[in-house]
Every structure is written in structure tokens, then in C-alpha cells.
Amino acid sequence: MRILLAEDDVMIGEVVLDTLRAEGYAVDWVKDGAMAETALATADYDLLLLDLGLPRKQGLEVLRGLRARKQRLPVLIATARDAVAERIAGLDAGADDYLVKPY
């Protein structure tokens, strides 16, 4: 399974990357939304683990673009944004699930 991790926090990114790789997953890590879009356009992934508060392009914009292109890649939002309205917006934009940090 190949996962794209879109996370700008280095501490969180390193822990998630190391943990997933230790479990046998192939993981590519990008630190902003523009890099996430480039990675999604140039490689095939089985899952996108997406932070919402990304620099250069917000995670929700990345998700909306993905769904506008009719790509059904499973997306798990992992963010510190815990308001109910934020959760609804993420799921309405096409996320498969929404996980609040810290996890």
C-alpha cells in the first residue's frame, strides 16, 4: 500500500512517516498543498493522509480539486481543527473520514 502524507508539522510528520514505514507501508511525505497536488498528479496512491492547515494550498482545496477531477482515492483528514463545522466541511468535500489531532 502506498500512502501520501501531506503534513507540514515536522515532528508529527516524522512520527507518522516512521510509524507507517515500520508497519510496511510505502509512504511519500509532502509538506504543503502544492506539493501534494504535484505528487497526486504524478504517482498512484492508495490513501491520502491530509492535514488541512497546509502552506501554499490548504488541505481542503487539495481535497476539493481531487474530487473535482473525479478521483476516488480514499482521503483521511488528520487535523487539529476540531469544530463540528470543520468536520462537516471536510466530509462534505469528499473526505472518507476525519481524525482530530493529537492522535
mmCIF file of N, CA and C in Angstrom:
data_model
loop_
_atom_site.group_PDB
_atom_site.id
_atom_site.type_symbol
_atom_site.label_atom_id
_atom_site.label_comp_id
_atom_site.label_asym_id
_atom_site.label_seq_id
_atom_site.Cartn_x
_atom_site.Cartn_y
_atom_site.Cartn_z
ATOM 1 N N MET A 1 0.851 -1.176 0.000
ATOM 2 C CA MET A 1 0.000 0.000 0.000
ATOM 3 C C MET A 1 0.892 1.233 0.000
ATOM 4 N N ARG A 2 0.562 2.180 -0.878
ATOM 5 C CA ARG A 2 1.336 3.419 -0.992
ATOM 6 C C ARG A 2 0.491 4.582 -0.473
ATOM 7 N N ILE A 3 1.048 5.325 0.459
ATOM 8 C CA ILE A 3 0.340 6.416 1.132
ATOM 9 C C ILE A 3 1.049 7.736 0.849
ATOM 10 N N LEU A 4 0.241 8.771 0.593
ATOM 11 C CA LEU A 4 0.771 10.129 0.528
ATOM 12 C C LEU A 4 0.407 10.829 1.826
ATOM 13 N N LEU A 5 1.410 11.269 2.548
ATOM 14 C CA LEU A 5 1.235 12.016 3.788
ATOM 15 C C LEU A 5 1.449 13.488 3.483
ATOM 16 N N ALA A 6 0.424 14.297 3.673
ATOM 17 C CA ALA A 6 0.515 15.745 3.476
ATOM 18 C C ALA A 6 0.416 16.399 4.855
ATOM 19 N N GLU A 7 1.570 16.751 5.413
ATOM 20 C CA GLU A 7 1.666 17.258 6.791
ATOM 21 C C GLU A 7 2.824 18.238 6.875
ATOM 22 N N ASP A 8 2.547 19.465 7.342
ATOM 23 C CA ASP A 8 3.606 20.471 7.422
ATOM 24 C C ASP A 8 4.346 20.498 8.754
ATOM 25 N N ASP A 9 3.799 19.891 9.774
ATOM 26 C CA ASP A 9 4.459 19.857 11.074
ATOM 27 C C ASP A 9 5.515 18.751 11.050
ATOM 28 N N VAL A 10 6.778 19.146 11.193
ATOM 29 C CA VAL A 10 7.883 18.202 11.059
ATOM 30 C C VAL A 10 7.828 17.116 12.130
ATOM 31 N N MET A 11 7.544 17.486 13.355
ATOM 32 C CA MET A 11 7.509 16.500 14.429
ATOM 33 C C MET A 11 6.430 15.441 14.165
ATOM 34 N N ILE A 12 5.249 15.886 13.829
ATOM 35 C CA ILE A 12 4.156 14.950 13.536
ATOM 36 C C ILE A 12 4.480 14.131 12.292
ATOM 37 N N GLY A 13 4.954 14.793 11.256
ATOM 38 C CA GLY A 13 5.273 14.106 10.008
ATOM 39 C C GLY A 13 6.292 13.005 10.191
ATOM 40 N N GLU A 14 7.344 13.278 10.953
ATOM 41 C CA GLU A 14 8.381 12.270 11.170
ATOM 42 C C GLU A 14 7.843 11.058 11.916
ATOM 43 N N VAL A 15 7.019 11.300 12.934
ATOM 44 C CA VAL A 15 6.456 10.192 13.712
ATOM 45 C C VAL A 15 5.511 9.355 12.849
ATOM 46 N N VAL A 16 4.630 10.005 12.114
ATOM 47 C CA VAL A 16 3.687 9.275 11.260
ATOM 48 C C VAL A 16 4.445 8.512 10.172
ATOM 49 N N LEU A 17 5.399 9.160 9.542
ATOM 50 C CA LEU A 17 6.204 8.523 8.500
ATOM 51 C C LEU A 17 6.916 7.281 9.041
ATOM 52 N N ASP A 18 7.618 7.421 10.147
ATOM 53 C CA ASP A 18 8.354 6.300 10.730
ATOM 54 C C ASP A 18 7.413 5.168 11.148
ATOM 55 N N THR A 19 6.280 5.516 11.740
ATOM 56 C CA THR A 19 5.327 4.509 12.199
ATOM 57 C C THR A 19 4.731 3.726 11.029
ATOM 58 N N LEU A 20 4.315 4.441 9.999
ATOM 59 C CA LEU A 20 3.732 3.762 8.843
ATOM 60 C C LEU A 20 4.758 2.902 8.115
ATOM 61 N N ARG A 21 5.959 3.394 7.963
ATOM 62 C CA ARG A 21 7.008 2.607 7.297
ATOM 63 C C ARG A 21 7.360 1.368 8.115
ATOM 64 N N ALA A 22 7.373 1.497 9.440
ATOM 65 C CA ALA A 22 7.660 0.345 10.298
ATOM 66 C C ALA A 22 6.594 -0.739 10.150
ATOM 67 N N GLU A 23 5.400 -0.330 9.764
ATOM 68 C CA GLU A 23 4.310 -1.288 9.541
ATOM 69 C C GLU A 23 4.303 -1.833 8.114
ATOM 70 N N GLY A 24 5.273 -1.409 7.306
ATOM 71 C CA GLY A 24 5.411 -1.959 5.971
ATOM 72 C C GLY A 24 4.781 -1.156 4.848
ATOM 73 N N TYR A 25 4.299 0.042 5.143
ATOM 74 C CA TYR A 25 3.693 0.877 4.119
ATOM 75 C C TYR A 25 4.758 1.693 3.392
ATOM 76 N N ALA A 26 4.547 1.917 2.112
ATOM 77 C CA ALA A 26 5.380 2.836 1.347
ATOM 78 C C ALA A 26 4.762 4.222 1.508
ATOM 79 N N VAL A 27 5.527 5.178 1.999
ATOM 80 C CA VAL A 27 4.983 6.499 2.310
ATOM 81 C C VAL A 27 5.823 7.584 1.660
ATOM 82 N N ASP A 28 5.147 8.497 0.962
ATOM 83 C CA ASP A 28 5.766 9.722 0.471
ATOM 84 C C ASP A 28 5.225 10.853 1.332
ATOM 85 N N TRP A 29 6.111 11.755 1.747
ATOM 86 C CA TRP A 29 5.715 12.852 2.632
ATOM 87 C C TRP A 29 5.946 14.175 1.922
ATOM 88 N N VAL A 30 4.882 14.994 1.868
ATOM 89 C CA VAL A 30 4.983 16.354 1.343
ATOM 90 C C VAL A 30 4.558 17.315 2.441
ATOM 91 N N LYS A 31 5.083 18.544 2.371
ATOM 92 C CA LYS A 31 4.872 19.485 3.467
ATOM 93 C C LYS A 31 4.001 20.684 3.109
ATOM 94 N N ASP A 32 3.417 20.691 1.910
ATOM 95 C CA ASP A 32 2.476 21.763 1.570
ATOM 96 C C ASP A 32 1.477 21.271 0.528
ATOM 97 N N GLY A 33 0.416 22.038 0.358
ATOM 98 C CA GLY A 33 -0.656 21.629 -0.536
ATOM 99 C C GLY A 33 -0.267 21.583 -1.997
ATOM 100 N N ALA A 34 0.580 22.486 -2.426
ATOM 101 C CA ALA A 34 1.014 22.476 -3.824
ATOM 102 C C ALA A 34 1.829 21.222 -4.127
ATOM 103 N N MET A 35 2.687 20.833 -3.203
ATOM 104 C CA MET A 35 3.460 19.606 -3.381
ATOM 105 C C MET A 35 2.550 18.383 -3.363
ATOM 106 N N ALA A 36 1.491 18.427 -2.558
ATOM 107 C CA ALA A 36 0.532 17.319 -2.525
ATOM 108 C C ALA A 36 -0.135 17.158 -3.884
ATOM 109 N N GLU A 37 -0.546 18.268 -4.477
ATOM 110 C CA GLU A 37 -1.180 18.194 -5.795
ATOM 111 C C GLU A 37 -0.221 17.653 -6.852
ATOM 112 N N THR A 38 1.028 18.064 -6.792
ATOM 113 C CA THR A 38 2.027 17.560 -7.740
ATOM 114 C C THR A 38 2.220 16.056 -7.561
ATOM 115 N N ALA A 39 2.349 15.621 -6.322
ATOM 116 C CA ALA A 39 2.533 14.193 -6.055
ATOM 117 C C ALA A 39 1.327 13.393 -6.532
ATOM 118 N N LEU A 40 0.125 13.893 -6.299
ATOM 119 C CA LEU A 40 -1.089 13.193 -6.712
ATOM 120 C C LEU A 40 -1.211 13.116 -8.235
ATOM 121 N N ALA A 41 -0.665 14.104 -8.919
ATOM 122 C CA ALA A 41 -0.731 14.133 -10.381
ATOM 123 C C ALA A 41 0.321 13.245 -11.032
ATOM 124 N N THR A 42 1.363 12.895 -10.287
ATOM 125 C CA THR A 42 2.478 12.171 -10.899
ATOM 126 C C THR A 42 2.664 10.745 -10.387
ATOM 127 N N ALA A 43 1.906 10.337 -9.386
ATOM 128 C CA ALA A 43 2.057 8.985 -8.831
ATOM 129 C C ALA A 43 0.697 8.451 -8.405
ATOM 130 N N ASP A 44 0.620 7.141 -8.280
ATOM 131 C CA ASP A 44 -0.609 6.500 -7.817
ATOM 132 C C ASP A 44 -0.482 6.167 -6.337
ATOM 133 N N TYR A 45 -1.506 6.532 -5.590
ATOM 134 C CA TYR A 45 -1.525 6.275 -4.153
ATOM 135 C C TYR A 45 -2.789 5.489 -3.800
ATOM 136 N N ASP A 46 -2.693 4.776 -2.669
ATOM 137 C CA ASP A 46 -3.834 4.019 -2.166
ATOM 138 C C ASP A 46 -4.577 4.789 -1.083
ATOM 139 N N LEU A 47 -3.934 5.837 -0.526
ATOM 140 C CA LEU A 47 -4.527 6.625 0.548
ATOM 141 C C LEU A 47 -3.826 7.969 0.618
ATOM 142 N N LEU A 48 -4.596 9.008 0.894
ATOM 143 C CA LEU A 48 -4.059 10.336 1.182
ATOM 144 C C LEU A 48 -4.373 10.655 2.633
ATOM 145 N N LEU A 49 -3.341 10.853 3.437
ATOM 146 C CA LEU A 49 -3.472 11.288 4.822
ATOM 147 C C LEU A 49 -3.214 12.785 4.808
ATOM 148 N N LEU A 50 -4.261 13.582 5.003
ATOM 149 C CA LEU A 50 -4.246 15.010 4.670
ATOM 150 C C LEU A 50 -4.486 15.920 5.864
ATOM 151 N N ASP A 51 -3.526 16.797 6.127
ATOM 152 C CA ASP A 51 -3.704 17.878 7.102
ATOM 153 C C ASP A 51 -4.441 19.008 6.395
ATOM 154 N N LEU A 52 -5.267 19.749 7.108
ATOM 155 C CA LEU A 52 -5.991 20.866 6.492
ATOM 156 C C LEU A 52 -5.176 22.144 6.474
ATOM 157 N N GLY A 53 -4.377 22.383 7.488
ATOM 158 C CA GLY A 53 -3.636 23.636 7.612
ATOM 159 C C GLY A 53 -2.286 23.595 6.923
ATOM 160 N N LEU A 54 -2.284 23.370 5.632
ATOM 161 C CA LEU A 54 -1.037 23.294 4.872
ATOM 162 C C LEU A 54 -0.668 24.649 4.275
ATOM 163 N N PRO A 55 0.618 24.949 4.166
ATOM 164 C CA PRO A 55 1.025 26.170 3.468
ATOM 165 C C PRO A 55 0.835 26.025 1.952
ATOM 166 N N ARG A 56 0.863 27.146 1.270
ATOM 167 C CA ARG A 56 0.765 27.272 -0.190
ATOM 168 C C ARG A 56 -0.595 26.887 -0.753
ATOM 169 N N LYS A 57 -1.227 25.867 -0.223
ATOM 170 C CA LYS A 57 -2.577 25.494 -0.639
ATOM 171 C C LYS A 57 -3.196 24.676 0.488
ATOM 172 N N GLN A 58 -4.308 25.140 0.998
ATOM 173 C CA GLN A 58 -4.968 24.468 2.108
ATOM 174 C C GLN A 58 -5.403 23.051 1.743
ATOM 175 N N GLY A 59 -5.420 22.188 2.740
ATOM 176 C CA GLY A 59 -5.793 20.802 2.521
ATOM 177 C C GLY A 59 -7.186 20.636 1.936
ATOM 178 N N LEU A 60 -8.126 21.464 2.367
ATOM 179 C CA LEU A 60 -9.489 21.367 1.843
ATOM 180 C C LEU A 60 -9.528 21.683 0.350
ATOM 181 N N GLU A 61 -8.686 22.612 -0.096
ATOM 182 C CA GLU A 61 -8.595 22.923 -1.529
ATOM 183 C C GLU A 61 -8.020 21.742 -2.304
ATOM 184 N N VAL A 62 -7.029 21.088 -1.729
ATOM 185 C CA VAL A 62 -6.442 19.905 -2.362
ATOM 186 C C VAL A 62 -7.515 18.825 -2.508
ATOM 187 N N LEU A 63 -8.265 18.604 -1.444
ATOM 188 C CA LEU A 63 -9.329 17.604 -1.458
ATOM 189 C C LEU A 63 -10.403 17.941 -2.488
ATOM 190 N N ARG A 64 -10.841 19.181 -2.509
ATOM 191 C CA ARG A 64 -11.871 19.576 -3.482
ATOM 192 C C ARG A 64 -11.386 19.392 -4.919
ATOM 193 N N GLY A 65 -10.128 19.728 -5.175
ATOM 194 C CA GLY A 65 -9.565 19.533 -6.506
ATOM 195 C C GLY A 65 -9.510 18.068 -6.893
ATOM 196 N N LEU A 66 -9.141 17.239 -5.949
ATOM 197 C CA LEU A 66 -9.082 15.795 -6.172
ATOM 198 C C LEU A 66 -10.459 15.255 -6.551
ATOM 199 N N ARG A 67 -11.457 15.664 -5.814
ATOM 200 C CA ARG A 67 -12.820 15.186 -6.076
ATOM 201 C C ARG A 67 -13.392 15.807 -7.358
ATOM 202 N N ALA A 68 -13.022 17.038 -7.674
ATOM 203 C CA ALA A 68 -13.485 17.666 -8.924
ATOM 204 C C ALA A 68 -12.954 16.918 -10.143
ATOM 205 N N ARG A 69 -11.780 16.300 -9.987
ATOM 206 C CA ARG A 69 -11.199 15.506 -11.068
ATOM 207 C C ARG A 69 -11.736 14.074 -11.048
ATOM 208 N N LYS A 70 -12.727 13.828 -10.204
ATOM 209 C CA LYS A 70 -13.389 12.514 -10.099
ATOM 210 C C LYS A 70 -12.460 11.409 -9.617
ATOM 211 N N GLN A 71 -11.431 11.771 -8.876
ATOM 212 C CA GLN A 71 -10.533 10.765 -8.314
ATOM 213 C C GLN A 71 -11.118 10.268 -6.993
ATOM 214 N N ARG A 72 -11.247 8.966 -6.877
ATOM 215 C CA ARG A 72 -11.878 8.349 -5.715
ATOM 216 C C ARG A 72 -10.873 7.849 -4.678
ATOM 217 N N LEU A 73 -9.666 8.360 -4.718
ATOM 218 C CA LEU A 73 -8.643 7.993 -3.747
ATOM 219 C C LEU A 73 -9.190 8.189 -2.329
ATOM 220 N N PRO A 74 -9.092 7.192 -1.466
ATOM 221 C CA PRO A 74 -9.524 7.389 -0.076
ATOM 222 C C PRO A 74 -8.699 8.494 0.592
ATOM 223 N N VAL A 75 -9.392 9.375 1.303
ATOM 224 C CA VAL A 75 -8.744 10.502 1.977
ATOM 225 C C VAL A 75 -9.144 10.502 3.444
ATOM 226 N N LEU A 76 -8.129 10.497 4.297
ATOM 227 C CA LEU A 76 -8.322 10.626 5.730
ATOM 228 C C LEU A 76 -7.759 11.974 6.140
ATOM 229 N N ILE A 77 -8.631 12.862 6.591
ATOM 230 C CA ILE A 77 -8.185 14.157 7.102
ATOM 231 C C ILE A 77 -7.667 13.947 8.516
ATOM 232 N N ALA A 78 -6.472 14.459 8.791
ATOM 233 C CA ALA A 78 -5.871 14.410 10.124
ATOM 234 C C ALA A 78 -5.462 15.837 10.465
ATOM 235 N N THR A 79 -6.211 16.476 11.351
ATOM 236 C CA THR A 79 -6.029 17.901 11.601
ATOM 237 C C THR A 79 -6.328 18.251 13.051
ATOM 238 N N ALA A 80 -5.857 19.416 13.458
ATOM 239 C CA ALA A 80 -6.163 19.928 14.795
ATOM 240 C C ALA A 80 -7.496 20.677 14.806
ATOM 241 N N ARG A 81 -8.064 20.927 13.650
ATOM 242 C CA ARG A 81 -9.338 21.649 13.557
ATOM 243 C C ARG A 81 -10.468 20.726 14.003
ATOM 244 N N ASP A 82 -11.001 21.023 15.190
ATOM 245 C CA ASP A 82 -11.960 20.099 15.777
ATOM 246 C C ASP A 82 -13.401 20.609 15.825
ATOM 247 N N ALA A 83 -13.669 21.775 15.276
ATOM 248 C CA ALA A 83 -15.031 22.303 15.287
ATOM 249 C C ALA A 83 -15.948 21.426 14.431
ATOM 250 N N VAL A 84 -17.171 21.288 14.860
ATOM 251 C CA VAL A 84 -18.131 20.466 14.126
ATOM 252 C C VAL A 84 -18.286 20.966 12.691
ATOM 253 N N ALA A 85 -18.326 22.287 12.504
ATOM 254 C CA ALA A 85 -18.458 22.852 11.152
ATOM 255 C C ALA A 85 -17.273 22.455 10.264
ATOM 256 N N GLU A 86 -16.073 22.409 10.828
ATOM 257 C CA GLU A 86 -14.883 21.991 10.076
ATOM 258 C C GLU A 86 -15.002 20.523 9.677
ATOM 259 N N ARG A 87 -15.474 19.692 10.583
ATOM 260 C CA ARG A 87 -15.639 18.262 10.294
ATOM 261 C C ARG A 87 -16.658 18.063 9.176
ATOM 262 N N ILE A 88 -17.749 18.767 9.275
ATOM 263 C CA ILE A 88 -18.784 18.660 8.248
ATOM 264 C C ILE A 88 -18.245 19.122 6.896
ATOM 265 N N ALA A 89 -17.506 20.231 6.888
ATOM 266 C CA ALA A 89 -16.938 20.749 5.637
ATOM 267 C C ALA A 89 -15.979 19.740 5.015
ATOM 268 N N GLY A 90 -15.160 19.114 5.819
ATOM 269 C CA GLY A 90 -14.213 18.128 5.315
ATOM 270 C C GLY A 90 -14.899 16.910 4.730
ATOM 271 N N LEU A 91 -15.893 16.420 5.421
ATOM 272 C CA LEU A 91 -16.629 15.254 4.925
ATOM 273 C C LEU A 91 -17.466 15.607 3.707
ATOM 274 N N ASP A 92 -18.068 16.787 3.722
ATOM 275 C CA ASP A 92 -18.844 17.232 2.559
ATOM 276 C C ASP A 92 -17.961 17.440 1.325
ATOM 277 N N ALA A 93 -16.703 17.790 1.545
ATOM 278 C CA ALA A 93 -15.776 17.990 0.423
ATOM 279 C C ALA A 93 -15.308 16.664 -0.172
ATOM 280 N N GLY A 94 -15.608 15.575 0.519
ATOM 281 C CA GLY A 94 -15.275 14.269 -0.041
ATOM 282 C C GLY A 94 -14.310 13.420 0.757
ATOM 283 N N ALA A 95 -13.961 13.844 1.970
ATOM 284 C CA ALA A 95 -13.085 13.010 2.801
ATOM 285 C C ALA A 95 -13.829 11.747 3.213
ATOM 286 N N ASP A 96 -13.093 10.680 3.361
ATOM 287 C CA ASP A 96 -13.691 9.422 3.795
ATOM 288 C C ASP A 96 -13.813 9.351 5.311
ATOM 289 N N ASP A 97 -12.940 10.055 6.012
ATOM 290 C CA ASP A 97 -13.027 10.123 7.461
ATOM 291 C C ASP A 97 -12.251 11.347 7.937
ATOM 292 N N TYR A 98 -12.418 11.688 9.194
ATOM 293 C CA TYR A 98 -11.869 12.916 9.771
ATOM 294 C C TYR A 98 -11.333 12.574 11.147
ATOM 295 N N LEU A 99 -10.049 12.750 11.346
ATOM 296 C CA LEU A 99 -9.393 12.420 12.602
ATOM 297 C C LEU A 99 -8.807 13.693 13.194
ATOM 298 N N VAL A 100 -9.099 13.933 14.470
ATOM 299 C CA VAL A 100 -8.620 15.152 15.129
ATOM 300 C C VAL A 100 -7.329 14.850 15.888
ATOM 301 N N LYS A 101 -6.336 15.734 15.679
ATOM 302 C CA LYS A 101 -5.062 15.652 16.409
ATOM 303 C C LYS A 101 -5.255 16.200 17.811
ATOM 304 N N PRO A 102 -4.490 15.758 18.762
ATOM 305 C CA PRO A 102 -3.475 14.718 18.650
ATOM 306 C C PRO A 102 -4.117 13.330 18.614
ATOM 307 N N TYR A 103 -3.483 12.465 17.900
ATOM 308 C CA TYR A 103 -3.977 11.084 17.809
ATOM 309 C C TYR A 103 -2.868 10.130 18.194
#
